[in-house]
Amino acid sequence: MDKHAARLLVNAATAGRRMRRRRMHGWLRDLARENALTVHDLIWPIFLTAGVGKTEQIPSMPGVSRVSPDLAVDVAKRAADLGIRAVAVFPNTPSELRDPMGSEALNPNNLVCQAVRAIKAKDIDIGLITDVALDPYTSHGHDGVFSSNDRDIDNDASVAKLVLQAKVLAEAGADMVAPSDMMDGRIGAIRQYLDEHGHTDLPIMSYAAKYASAFYGPFRDAVGASATLIGDKRTYQMDPGNGQEAEMEVGLDIDEGADIVMVKPGMPYLDVLHRVKTTFGVPTTVYQVSGEFAMIEAAAGNGWIDRDRAIMESLLAFKRAGADGILTYFAPEIAAKLNG
Ligand code: PBG
């Protein structure tokens, strides 16, 4: 068949509506694009270590390091200068300070509180998001505390700690608390406890649909919780097979007072993200977790994928699926790119 005959066939098949017409030029693709990533979408997770003037590389997260609280001020400044609107702070608590009850989480002078106070003292225009969960503080690596029979994580005993931790963080000057523990009822309990103590304007970002995922491995290295974790987190984090249940989790957290809800991990759960945003329409964030970061870095390091394009594509996918904000370890690099 010649080209002319084929043209008639294709015109008939498409009724003249050729989809490729608007993909033919860069300017037209730019005009027609439905979703875009901006620097305001980015939340940068950063890691802390004890000491002064200290920086440590994290082997399973190439290019990511832990910094001591004094240097966290420089990191926050760098983020603000790049136009990033928020950082999320995670501590690698010295092992001698970890115990079964996660007591160090309630120390008003723990690593996170030190960093928050140091950053706040410099009046840097950036939101400080602090995690509410016990895993960087417990000797067993769980987000809560064990029940007296030592068999499982005790929901209500854990919530009793988490409300206190949220208050300690609020008092240190955190701008938002982010419960990442997945205990039942903790959003409502934290909201009420914060309100009773005068923190009515402190927002809560709930890790609302958080899955028991294999993709958290490098993060657990970063906060020193991999070596210590006893068992797994399947009795409180969600089963990867469930999508409907995510709507229930998110709905409960919104009813209990969550201001922003999160889906985590990101790329394996784009359907959940889309579902959550479409169903509830509230500000929704997604966490491109450490394992997703590590996969891109490892494949790119082997020359198997184009690193820069893969990063951009992964982040744009979150926007397309409905994310308002994205926690990503690529934040500073991408911010610089978006600014440039
Ligand atoms: C735990 C917490 C985890 C992450 C953030 N908060 C790990 C876990 O649930 O074991 C993972 C983030 C990442 O992998 O980048 N409270």
PDB file of C-alpha atoms in Angstrom, residues 3-265:
ATOM      1  CA  LYS A   3       1.466   6.345   1.630  1.00  0.00           C
ATOM      2  CA  HIS A   4      -1.508   8.059   0.068  1.00  0.00           C
ATOM      3  CA  ALA A   5      -3.728   5.039   0.494  1.00  0.00           C
ATOM      4  CA  ALA A   6      -2.536   4.623   4.081  1.00  0.00           C
ATOM      5  CA  ARG A   7      -3.336   8.282   4.760  1.00  0.00           C
ATOM      6  CA  LEU A   8      -6.901   7.758   3.708  1.00  0.00           C
ATOM      7  CA  LEU A   9      -7.184   4.700   5.935  1.00  0.00           C
ATOM      8  CA  VAL A  10      -5.704   6.476   8.950  1.00  0.00           C
ATOM      9  CA  ASN A  11      -7.857   9.549   8.374  1.00  0.00           C
ATOM     10  CA  ALA A  12     -10.894   7.325   8.289  1.00  0.00           C
ATOM     11  CA  ALA A  13      -9.795   5.428  11.382  1.00  0.00           C
ATOM     12  CA  THR A  14      -9.098   8.564  13.399  1.00  0.00           C
ATOM     13  CA  ALA A  15     -11.738  10.800  11.865  1.00  0.00           C
ATOM     14  CA  GLY A  16      -8.849  13.177  11.309  1.00  0.00           C
ATOM     15  CA  ARG A  17      -8.066  13.475  15.023  1.00  0.00           C
ATOM     16  CA  ARG A  18      -4.403  12.633  15.002  1.00  0.00           C
ATOM     17  CA  MET A  19      -2.986  12.563  18.530  1.00  0.00           C
ATOM     18  CA  ARG A  20       0.579  12.964  17.319  1.00  0.00           C
ATOM     19  CA  ARG A  21      -0.161  16.399  15.834  1.00  0.00           C
ATOM     20  CA  ARG A  22       0.301  18.118  19.170  1.00  0.00           C
ATOM     21  CA  ARG A  23       3.411  16.123  20.059  1.00  0.00           C
ATOM     22  CA  MET A  24       5.394  17.296  17.043  1.00  0.00           C
ATOM     23  CA  HIS A  25       7.139  20.298  18.627  1.00  0.00           C
ATOM     24  CA  GLY A  26       8.709  21.015  21.972  1.00  0.00           C
ATOM     25  CA  TRP A  27       6.829  24.310  22.359  1.00  0.00           C
ATOM     26  CA  LEU A  28       3.523  22.553  21.715  1.00  0.00           C
ATOM     27  CA  ARG A  29       4.276  19.714  24.118  1.00  0.00           C
ATOM     28  CA  ASP A  30       5.118  22.334  26.736  1.00  0.00           C
ATOM     29  CA  LEU A  31       1.831  24.128  26.070  1.00  0.00           C
ATOM     30  CA  ALA A  32      -0.258  20.986  26.117  1.00  0.00           C
ATOM     31  CA  ARG A  33       1.247  19.405  29.239  1.00  0.00           C
ATOM     32  CA  GLU A  34      -1.402  18.784  31.881  1.00  0.00           C
ATOM     33  CA  ASN A  35       0.802  18.625  34.958  1.00  0.00           C
ATOM     34  CA  ALA A  36       3.955  20.364  36.040  1.00  0.00           C
ATOM     35  CA  LEU A  37       6.370  20.099  38.899  1.00  0.00           C
ATOM     36  CA  THR A  38       7.310  23.273  40.761  1.00  0.00           C
ATOM     37  CA  VAL A  39       9.800  23.888  43.497  1.00  0.00           C
ATOM     38  CA  HIS A  40       6.887  24.488  45.891  1.00  0.00           C
ATOM     39  CA  ASP A  41       5.874  20.850  45.515  1.00  0.00           C
ATOM     40  CA  LEU A  42       9.072  19.627  47.126  1.00  0.00           C
ATOM     41  CA  ILE A  43       9.644  18.587  50.728  1.00  0.00           C
ATOM     42  CA  TRP A  44      13.221  17.614  51.539  1.00  0.00           C
ATOM     43  CA  PRO A  45      13.777  14.840  54.142  1.00  0.00           C
ATOM     44  CA  ILE A  46      17.037  15.384  56.017  1.00  0.00           C
ATOM     45  CA  PHE A  47      18.902  13.221  58.531  1.00  0.00           C
ATOM     46  CA  LEU A  48      20.573  14.225  61.769  1.00  0.00           C
ATOM     47  CA  THR A  49      23.489  12.785  63.676  1.00  0.00           C
ATOM     48  CA  ALA A  50      24.897  13.714  67.078  1.00  0.00           C
ATOM     49  CA  GLY A  51      27.889  15.988  67.358  1.00  0.00           C
ATOM     50  CA  VAL A  52      29.128  19.318  66.101  1.00  0.00           C
ATOM     51  CA  GLY A  53      30.305  20.100  62.598  1.00  0.00           C
ATOM     52  CA  LYS A  54      29.711  16.494  61.627  1.00  0.00           C
ATOM     53  CA  THR A  55      28.644  15.052  58.260  1.00  0.00           C
ATOM     54  CA  GLU A  56      28.290  11.299  57.627  1.00  0.00           C
ATOM     55  CA  GLN A  57      27.594   9.587  54.325  1.00  0.00           C
ATOM     56  CA  ILE A  58      24.848   6.946  54.231  1.00  0.00           C
ATOM     57  CA  PRO A  59      26.168   4.010  52.171  1.00  0.00           C
ATOM     58  CA  SER A  60      22.792   2.798  50.888  1.00  0.00           C
ATOM     59  CA  MET A  61      21.782   6.350  49.947  1.00  0.00           C
ATOM     60  CA  PRO A  62      24.528   7.713  47.715  1.00  0.00           C
ATOM     61  CA  GLY A  63      24.844  11.487  47.948  1.00  0.00           C
ATOM     62  CA  VAL A  64      22.679  11.711  51.079  1.00  0.00           C
ATOM     63  CA  SER A  65      24.299  12.449  54.409  1.00  0.00           C
ATOM     64  CA  ARG A  66      23.448  12.941  58.036  1.00  0.00           C
ATOM     65  CA  VAL A  67      24.441  16.232  59.599  1.00  0.00           C
ATOM     66  CA  SER A  68      24.812  17.432  63.164  1.00  0.00           C
ATOM     67  CA  PRO A  69      22.182  19.938  64.406  1.00  0.00           C
ATOM     68  CA  ASP A  70      24.490  22.945  63.905  1.00  0.00           C
ATOM     69  CA  LEU A  71      24.957  21.996  60.242  1.00  0.00           C
ATOM     70  CA  ALA A  72      21.232  21.376  59.862  1.00  0.00           C
ATOM     71  CA  VAL A  73      20.947  25.157  59.989  1.00  0.00           C
ATOM     72  CA  ASP A  74      23.056  25.380  56.815  1.00  0.00           C
ATOM     73  CA  VAL A  75      20.977  22.661  55.177  1.00  0.00           C
ATOM     74  CA  ALA A  76      17.743  24.518  56.015  1.00  0.00           C
ATOM     75  CA  LYS A  77      19.248  27.747  54.712  1.00  0.00           C
ATOM     76  CA  ARG A  78      20.281  26.032  51.504  1.00  0.00           C
ATOM     77  CA  ALA A  79      16.778  24.605  51.098  1.00  0.00           C
ATOM     78  CA  ALA A  80      15.160  28.008  51.674  1.00  0.00           C
ATOM     79  CA  ASP A  81      17.548  29.672  49.210  1.00  0.00           C
ATOM     80  CA  LEU A  82      16.487  27.083  46.636  1.00  0.00           C
ATOM     81  CA  GLY A  83      12.834  27.962  47.230  1.00  0.00           C
ATOM     82  CA  ILE A  84      12.014  24.644  48.932  1.00  0.00           C
ATOM     83  CA  ARG A  85       9.161  25.354  51.364  1.00  0.00           C
ATOM     84  CA  ALA A  86       9.699  22.583  53.903  1.00  0.00           C
ATOM     85  CA  VAL A  87      12.164  20.054  55.252  1.00  0.00           C
ATOM     86  CA  ALA A  88      11.301  16.866  57.175  1.00  0.00           C
ATOM     87  CA  VAL A  89      13.783  16.042  59.918  1.00  0.00           C
ATOM     88  CA  PHE A  90      14.813  12.506  60.986  1.00  0.00           C
ATOM     89  CA  PRO A  91      17.376  11.609  63.662  1.00  0.00           C
ATOM     90  CA  ASN A  92      19.943   8.852  63.895  1.00  0.00           C
ATOM     91  CA  THR A  93      19.809   8.602  67.664  1.00  0.00           C
ATOM     92  CA  PRO A  94      23.043   7.352  69.298  1.00  0.00           C
ATOM     93  CA  SER A  95      22.488   3.694  70.169  1.00  0.00           C
ATOM     94  CA  GLU A  96      23.208   4.182  73.859  1.00  0.00           C
ATOM     95  CA  LEU A  97      20.170   6.497  74.005  1.00  0.00           C
ATOM     96  CA  ARG A  98      17.771   3.932  72.537  1.00  0.00           C
ATOM     97  CA  ASP A  99      15.641   1.872  74.882  1.00  0.00           C
ATOM     98  CA  PRO A 100      12.527  -0.336  74.647  1.00  0.00           C
ATOM     99  CA  MET A 101      10.247   2.587  75.506  1.00  0.00           C
ATOM    100  CA  GLY A 102      11.827   5.079  73.112  1.00  0.00           C
ATOM    101  CA  SER A 103      12.349   7.468  76.015  1.00  0.00           C
ATOM    102  CA  GLU A 104      14.698   9.725  74.074  1.00  0.00           C
ATOM    103  CA  ALA A 105      11.726  10.746  71.877  1.00  0.00           C
ATOM    104  CA  LEU A 106      10.443  12.669  74.888  1.00  0.00           C
ATOM    105  CA  ASN A 107      13.728  14.395  75.671  1.00  0.00           C
ATOM    106  CA  PRO A 108      13.169  18.084  74.889  1.00  0.00           C
ATOM    107  CA  ASN A 109      16.834  18.264  74.029  1.00  0.00           C
ATOM    108  CA  ASN A 110      16.990  15.314  71.630  1.00  0.00           C
ATOM    109  CA  LEU A 111      18.593  15.671  68.201  1.00  0.00           C
ATOM    110  CA  VAL A 112      15.434  16.760  66.422  1.00  0.00           C
ATOM    111  CA  CYS A 113      14.570  19.358  69.072  1.00  0.00           C
ATOM    112  CA  GLN A 114      18.144  20.682  68.979  1.00  0.00           C
ATOM    113  CA  ALA A 115      17.999  21.066  65.215  1.00  0.00           C
ATOM    114  CA  VAL A 116      14.538  22.633  65.256  1.00  0.00           C
ATOM    115  CA  ARG A 117      15.591  25.194  67.853  1.00  0.00           C
ATOM    116  CA  ALA A 118      18.829  25.972  66.003  1.00  0.00           C
ATOM    117  CA  ILE A 119      17.016  26.490  62.697  1.00  0.00           C
ATOM    118  CA  LYS A 120      14.209  28.523  64.274  1.00  0.00           C
ATOM    119  CA  ALA A 121      16.760  30.772  65.984  1.00  0.00           C
ATOM    120  CA  LYS A 122      18.018  31.825  62.557  1.00  0.00           C
ATOM    121  CA  ASP A 123      14.588  32.850  61.332  1.00  0.00           C
ATOM    122  CA  ILE A 124      14.893  30.903  58.090  1.00  0.00           C
ATOM    123  CA  ASP A 125      11.743  31.007  55.946  1.00  0.00           C
ATOM    124  CA  ILE A 126      11.068  27.289  55.776  1.00  0.00           C
ATOM    125  CA  GLY A 127       8.596  24.841  57.287  1.00  0.00           C
ATOM    126  CA  LEU A 128      10.018  22.324  59.743  1.00  0.00           C
ATOM    127  CA  ILE A 129       8.186  19.028  59.659  1.00  0.00           C
ATOM    128  CA  THR A 130       8.991  16.570  62.415  1.00  0.00           C
ATOM    129  CA  ASP A 131       8.046  12.906  62.535  1.00  0.00           C
ATOM    130  CA  VAL A 132       5.983  11.505  65.350  1.00  0.00           C
ATOM    131  CA  ALA A 133       6.999   7.858  65.750  1.00  0.00           C
ATOM    132  CA  LEU A 134       9.306   6.018  68.093  1.00  0.00           C
ATOM    133  CA  ASP A 135      11.419   3.973  65.675  1.00  0.00           C
ATOM    134  CA  PRO A 136      14.513   6.198  65.715  1.00  0.00           C
ATOM    135  CA  TYR A 137      14.451   5.975  69.529  1.00  0.00           C
ATOM    136  CA  THR A 138      13.528   2.380  70.369  1.00  0.00           C
ATOM    137  CA  SER A 139      16.118  -0.351  70.831  1.00  0.00           C
ATOM    138  CA  HIS A 140      13.824  -2.770  68.914  1.00  0.00           C
ATOM    139  CA  GLY A 141      13.273  -0.355  65.991  1.00  0.00           C
ATOM    140  CA  HIS A 142       9.468  -0.298  66.158  1.00  0.00           C
ATOM    141  CA  ASP A 143       7.343   2.832  65.872  1.00  0.00           C
ATOM    142  CA  GLY A 144       5.609   2.048  69.139  1.00  0.00           C
ATOM    143  CA  VAL A 145       6.172   0.139  72.364  1.00  0.00           C
ATOM    144  CA  PHE A 146       5.625  -3.545  73.068  1.00  0.00           C
ATOM    145  CA  SER A 147       2.775  -4.794  75.209  1.00  0.00           C
ATOM    146  CA  SER A 148       3.660  -6.401  78.497  1.00  0.00           C
ATOM    147  CA  ASN A 149       3.568  -9.902  76.988  1.00  0.00           C
ATOM    148  CA  ASP A 150       6.279  -8.692  74.592  1.00  0.00           C
ATOM    149  CA  ARG A 151       4.441 -10.209  71.647  1.00  0.00           C
ATOM    150  CA  ASP A 152       3.142  -7.196  69.784  1.00  0.00           C
ATOM    151  CA  ILE A 153       3.165  -3.452  69.557  1.00  0.00           C
ATOM    152  CA  ASP A 154       0.629  -2.084  72.023  1.00  0.00           C
ATOM    153  CA  ASN A 155      -1.558   0.448  70.219  1.00  0.00           C
ATOM    154  CA  ASP A 156      -2.813   2.523  73.108  1.00  0.00           C
ATOM    155  CA  ALA A 157       0.398   2.427  75.133  1.00  0.00           C
ATOM    156  CA  SER A 158       2.157   3.651  71.981  1.00  0.00           C
ATOM    157  CA  VAL A 159      -0.352   6.459  71.445  1.00  0.00           C
ATOM    158  CA  ALA A 160       0.233   7.514  75.052  1.00  0.00           C
ATOM    159  CA  LYS A 161       3.897   8.126  74.109  1.00  0.00           C
ATOM    160  CA  LEU A 162       3.161   9.665  70.729  1.00  0.00           C
ATOM    161  CA  VAL A 163       0.953  12.433  72.118  1.00  0.00           C
ATOM    162  CA  LEU A 164       3.765  13.402  74.485  1.00  0.00           C
ATOM    163  CA  GLN A 165       6.311  13.284  71.657  1.00  0.00           C
ATOM    164  CA  ALA A 166       4.090  15.573  69.546  1.00  0.00           C
ATOM    165  CA  LYS A 167       3.938  18.082  72.398  1.00  0.00           C
ATOM    166  CA  VAL A 168       7.722  17.984  72.890  1.00  0.00           C
ATOM    167  CA  LEU A 169       8.163  18.710  69.169  1.00  0.00           C
ATOM    168  CA  ALA A 170       5.576  21.501  69.255  1.00  0.00           C
ATOM    169  CA  GLU A 171       7.347  23.091  72.195  1.00  0.00           C
ATOM    170  CA  ALA A 172      10.703  22.882  70.426  1.00  0.00           C
ATOM    171  CA  GLY A 173       9.163  24.944  67.621  1.00  0.00           C
ATOM    172  CA  ALA A 174       8.234  22.424  64.925  1.00  0.00           C
ATOM    173  CA  ASP A 175       5.927  23.924  62.287  1.00  0.00           C
ATOM    174  CA  MET A 176       4.081  20.690  61.569  1.00  0.00           C
ATOM    175  CA  VAL A 177       4.009  17.262  63.160  1.00  0.00           C
ATOM    176  CA  ALA A 178       3.822  14.185  60.980  1.00  0.00           C
ATOM    177  CA  PRO A 179       2.758  10.972  62.717  1.00  0.00           C
ATOM    178  CA  SER A 180       4.304   8.133  60.715  1.00  0.00           C
ATOM    179  CA  ASP A 181       3.589   5.318  63.153  1.00  0.00           C
ATOM    180  CA  MET A 182       0.209   3.989  61.897  1.00  0.00           C
ATOM    181  CA  MET A 183      -1.274   3.368  65.350  1.00  0.00           C
ATOM    182  CA  ASP A 184      -5.077   3.605  65.458  1.00  0.00           C
ATOM    183  CA  GLY A 185      -6.524   6.805  66.859  1.00  0.00           C
ATOM    184  CA  ARG A 186      -3.253   8.661  67.106  1.00  0.00           C
ATOM    185  CA  ILE A 187      -4.299  11.588  64.928  1.00  0.00           C
ATOM    186  CA  GLY A 188      -7.328  12.370  67.073  1.00  0.00           C
ATOM    187  CA  ALA A 189      -5.374  11.833  70.278  1.00  0.00           C
ATOM    188  CA  ILE A 190      -2.499  14.061  69.154  1.00  0.00           C
ATOM    189  CA  ARG A 191      -4.904  16.759  67.898  1.00  0.00           C
ATOM    190  CA  GLN A 192      -6.741  16.844  71.183  1.00  0.00           C
ATOM    191  CA  TYR A 193      -3.576  16.831  73.282  1.00  0.00           C
ATOM    192  CA  LEU A 194      -1.985  19.605  71.223  1.00  0.00           C
ATOM    193  CA  ASP A 195      -5.166  21.675  71.437  1.00  0.00           C
ATOM    194  CA  GLU A 196      -5.325  21.248  75.198  1.00  0.00           C
ATOM    195  CA  HIS A 197      -1.797  22.581  75.406  1.00  0.00           C
ATOM    196  CA  GLY A 198      -2.332  25.662  73.293  1.00  0.00           C
ATOM    197  CA  HIS A 199      -1.090  24.340  69.955  1.00  0.00           C
ATOM    198  CA  THR A 200      -4.388  24.706  68.122  1.00  0.00           C
ATOM    199  CA  ASP A 201      -2.685  26.189  65.051  1.00  0.00           C
ATOM    200  CA  LEU A 202      -0.061  23.475  64.667  1.00  0.00           C
ATOM    201  CA  PRO A 203      -0.968  21.410  61.599  1.00  0.00           C
ATOM    202  CA  ILE A 204      -0.798  17.620  61.414  1.00  0.00           C
ATOM    203  CA  MET A 205       0.355  15.812  58.308  1.00  0.00           C
ATOM    204  CA  SER A 206      -0.698  12.214  58.731  1.00  0.00           C
ATOM    205  CA  TYR A 207       1.164   9.335  57.161  1.00  0.00           C
ATOM    206  CA  ALA A 208      -2.346   8.070  56.548  1.00  0.00           C
ATOM    207  CA  ALA A 209      -1.905   5.278  53.990  1.00  0.00           C
ATOM    208  CA  LYS A 210       1.479   3.881  54.869  1.00  0.00           C
ATOM    209  CA  TYR A 211       2.318   0.402  53.691  1.00  0.00           C
ATOM    210  CA  ALA A 212       4.489  -2.325  55.208  1.00  0.00           C
ATOM    211  CA  SER A 213       6.996  -1.915  52.410  1.00  0.00           C
ATOM    212  CA  ALA A 214      10.328  -3.382  51.383  1.00  0.00           C
ATOM    213  CA  PHE A 215      11.279   0.041  50.064  1.00  0.00           C
ATOM    214  CA  TYR A 216      12.184   1.553  53.449  1.00  0.00           C
ATOM    215  CA  GLY A 217      15.476  -0.344  53.761  1.00  0.00           C
ATOM    216  CA  PRO A 218      17.952   2.475  53.135  1.00  0.00           C
ATOM    217  CA  PHE A 219      16.004   4.848  55.424  1.00  0.00           C
ATOM    218  CA  ARG A 220      16.317   2.359  58.240  1.00  0.00           C
ATOM    219  CA  ASP A 221      20.072   2.393  57.616  1.00  0.00           C
ATOM    220  CA  ALA A 222      19.989   6.183  57.719  1.00  0.00           C
ATOM    221  CA  VAL A 223      18.292   6.336  61.113  1.00  0.00           C
ATOM    222  CA  GLY A 224      20.177   3.283  62.385  1.00  0.00           C
ATOM    223  CA  ALA A 225      17.042   1.157  62.743  1.00  0.00           C
ATOM    224  CA  SER A 226      17.779  -1.702  60.328  1.00  0.00           C
ATOM    225  CA  ALA A 227      20.219  -3.590  62.464  1.00  0.00           C
ATOM    226  CA  THR A 228      17.950  -3.395  65.472  1.00  0.00           C
ATOM    227  CA  LEU A 229      14.487  -3.992  63.989  1.00  0.00           C
ATOM    228  CA  ILE A 230      12.927  -7.059  65.531  1.00  0.00           C
ATOM    229  CA  GLY A 231      10.419  -8.689  63.190  1.00  0.00           C
ATOM    230  CA  ASP A 232       8.465  -6.459  60.836  1.00  0.00           C
ATOM    231  CA  LYS A 233       5.795  -3.755  60.943  1.00  0.00           C
ATOM    232  CA  ARG A 234       2.933  -5.690  59.394  1.00  0.00           C
ATOM    233  CA  THR A 235       0.639  -5.441  62.411  1.00  0.00           C
ATOM    234  CA  TYR A 236       0.419  -1.670  62.016  1.00  0.00           C
ATOM    235  CA  GLN A 237       1.514  -0.671  58.507  1.00  0.00           C
ATOM    236  CA  MET A 238      -0.839  -1.557  55.646  1.00  0.00           C
ATOM    237  CA  ASP A 239      -0.829  -4.709  53.573  1.00  0.00           C
ATOM    238  CA  PRO A 240       0.466  -3.992  50.035  1.00  0.00           C
ATOM    239  CA  GLY A 241      -2.510  -5.847  48.576  1.00  0.00           C
ATOM    240  CA  ASN A 242      -5.033  -3.324  49.853  1.00  0.00           C
ATOM    241  CA  GLY A 243      -6.366  -0.262  48.034  1.00  0.00           C
ATOM    242  CA  GLN A 244      -9.896   0.116  49.410  1.00  0.00           C
ATOM    243  CA  GLU A 245      -8.516   0.025  52.934  1.00  0.00           C
ATOM    244  CA  ALA A 246      -6.405   3.094  52.164  1.00  0.00           C
ATOM    245  CA  GLU A 247      -9.580   5.100  51.736  1.00  0.00           C
ATOM    246  CA  MET A 248     -10.739   3.976  55.123  1.00  0.00           C
ATOM    247  CA  GLU A 249      -7.417   4.845  56.776  1.00  0.00           C
ATOM    248  CA  VAL A 250      -7.347   8.275  55.155  1.00  0.00           C
ATOM    249  CA  GLY A 251     -11.014   8.946  55.945  1.00  0.00           C
ATOM    250  CA  LEU A 252     -10.457   8.144  59.598  1.00  0.00           C
ATOM    251  CA  ASP A 253      -7.402  10.384  59.821  1.00  0.00           C
ATOM    252  CA  ILE A 254      -9.267  13.282  58.215  1.00  0.00           C
ATOM    253  CA  ASP A 255     -12.157  12.791  60.635  1.00  0.00           C
ATOM    254  CA  GLU A 256      -9.692  12.736  63.515  1.00  0.00           C
ATOM    255  CA  GLY A 257      -8.207  16.062  62.415  1.00  0.00           C
ATOM    256  CA  ALA A 258      -5.425  15.490  59.894  1.00  0.00           C
ATOM    257  CA  ASP A 259      -4.783  18.652  57.863  1.00  0.00           C
ATOM    258  CA  ILE A 260      -2.692  16.941  55.194  1.00  0.00           C
ATOM    259  CA  VAL A 261      -2.645  13.251  54.362  1.00  0.00           C
ATOM    260  CA  MET A 262       0.197  11.228  52.926  1.00  0.00           C
ATOM    261  CA  VAL A 263       0.519   8.116  50.838  1.00  0.00           C
ATOM    262  CA  LYS A 264       3.721   6.139  51.215  1.00  0.00           C
ATOM    263  CA  PRO A 265       5.683   4.726  49.408  1.00  0.00           C
TER     264      PRO A 265
END
